[in-house]
Structures are given as structure tokens and as C-alpha cells.
Coordinates of C-alpha atoms in Angstrom, one line a residue:
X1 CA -0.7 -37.4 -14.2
X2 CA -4.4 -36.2 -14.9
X3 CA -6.4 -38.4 -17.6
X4 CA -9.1 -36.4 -17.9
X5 CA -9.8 -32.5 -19.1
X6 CA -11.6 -31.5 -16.1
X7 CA -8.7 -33.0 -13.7
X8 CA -6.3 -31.1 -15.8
X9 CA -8.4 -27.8 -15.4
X10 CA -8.4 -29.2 -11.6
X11 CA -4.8 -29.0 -11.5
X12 CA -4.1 -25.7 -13.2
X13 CA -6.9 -24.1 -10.8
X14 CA -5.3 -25.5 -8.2
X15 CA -1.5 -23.9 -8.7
X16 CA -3.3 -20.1 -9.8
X17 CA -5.1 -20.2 -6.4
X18 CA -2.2 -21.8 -4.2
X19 CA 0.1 -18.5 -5.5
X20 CA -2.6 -16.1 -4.1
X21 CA -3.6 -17.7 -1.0
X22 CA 0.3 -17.7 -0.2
X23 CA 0.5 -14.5 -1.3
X24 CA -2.4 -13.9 1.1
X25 CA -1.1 -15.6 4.3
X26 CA 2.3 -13.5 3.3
X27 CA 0.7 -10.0 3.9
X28 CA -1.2 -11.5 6.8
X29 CA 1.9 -12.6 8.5
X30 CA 3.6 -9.4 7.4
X31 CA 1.3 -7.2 9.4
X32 CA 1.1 -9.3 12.7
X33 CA 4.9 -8.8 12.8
X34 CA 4.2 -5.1 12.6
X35 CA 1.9 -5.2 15.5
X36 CA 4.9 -7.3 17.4
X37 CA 7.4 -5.2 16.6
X38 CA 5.6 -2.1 17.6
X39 CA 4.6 -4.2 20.9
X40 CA 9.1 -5.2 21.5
X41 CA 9.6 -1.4 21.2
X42 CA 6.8 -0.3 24.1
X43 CA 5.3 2.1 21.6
X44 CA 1.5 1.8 22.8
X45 CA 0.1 4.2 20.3
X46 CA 2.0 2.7 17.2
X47 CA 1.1 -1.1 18.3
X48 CA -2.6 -0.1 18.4
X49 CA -2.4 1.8 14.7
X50 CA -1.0 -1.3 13.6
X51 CA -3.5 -3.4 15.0
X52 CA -6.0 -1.7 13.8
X53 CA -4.3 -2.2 10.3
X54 CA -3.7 -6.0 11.0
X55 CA -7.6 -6.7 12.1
X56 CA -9.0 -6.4 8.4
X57 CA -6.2 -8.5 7.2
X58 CA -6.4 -11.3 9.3
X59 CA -10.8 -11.4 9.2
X60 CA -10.2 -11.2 5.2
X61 CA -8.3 -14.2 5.2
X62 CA -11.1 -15.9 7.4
X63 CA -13.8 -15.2 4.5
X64 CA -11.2 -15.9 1.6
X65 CA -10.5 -19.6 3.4
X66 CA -6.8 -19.4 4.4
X67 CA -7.2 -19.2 7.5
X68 CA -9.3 -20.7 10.2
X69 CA -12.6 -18.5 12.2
X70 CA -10.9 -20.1 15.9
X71 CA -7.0 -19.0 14.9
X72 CA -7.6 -15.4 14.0
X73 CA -10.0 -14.9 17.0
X74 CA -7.2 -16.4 19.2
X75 CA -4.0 -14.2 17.1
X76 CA -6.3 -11.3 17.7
X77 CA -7.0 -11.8 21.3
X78 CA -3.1 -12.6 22.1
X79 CA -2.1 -9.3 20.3
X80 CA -4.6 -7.2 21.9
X81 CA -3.9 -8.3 25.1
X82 CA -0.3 -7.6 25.0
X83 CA -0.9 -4.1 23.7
X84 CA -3.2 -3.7 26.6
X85 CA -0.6 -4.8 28.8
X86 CA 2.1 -2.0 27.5

């Protein structure tokens, strides 16, 4: 348990910003399985809207520190590649 006021402030910080960045990685996730389910159904056209959708998302989480530079660049690559591929 904290002792101090500013470890306490520490702590309550710390479970307001755990609820949005899991919030945050929720609607990340949540639009990558849009682009994958428009990729399973070999609709070209509605994989790439949705990629388009999912590329903000994921380089928002990037600047907002929930997700790393190296993993997004790599997610984005995979999913562009397999829409090329339909």
C-alpha cells in the first residue's frame, strides 16, 4: 500500500490511464479483425476500405504508447500483403 500522497496520486493515475489504453488496444484489435475478415471472404475492394480505416488506428496507438513503432509496421505490412495477394 502507497505511504506517500504522490504514490497514491501514482496509483490512481495509473488505473484511469490503464482503462483507456485497453480501451485503445480494444478498437485497434477490433479493426484489424475487420481487415481479416474482409480478407477470409475474398472481397478485395472491402479488405482495402478497411485497411484504410485500420491504418490510422493502429499509427494512433504508436504515438499514444500502446503499441510498439516495429509491431504496427510489421501488422501493417502482413495485412497489406495478403490483400495484395487476393
Amino acid at each position: 500500500m502507497a505511504n506517500h500522497k504522490s504514490a497514491e496520486k501514482r496509483i490512481r493515475q495509473t488505473e484511469r490511464r490503464t482503462l483507456v489504453n485497453r480501451n485503445r488496444v480494444s478498437r485497434i484489435r477490433t479493426f484489424v479483425k475487420k481487415v481479416e475478415a474482409a480478407i477470409e471472404s475474398g472481397d478485395k475492394a472491402a479488405a482495402a476500405e478497411a485497411f484504410k480505416a485500420a491504418q490510422p488506428e493502429l499509427h494512433r496507438g504508436v504515438t499514444k504508447g500502446v503499441l510498439q513503432k516495429n509491431t504496427v509496421a510489421r501488422k501493417l505490412s502482413r495485412l497489406s500483403g495478403r490483400i495484395k495477394a487476393l
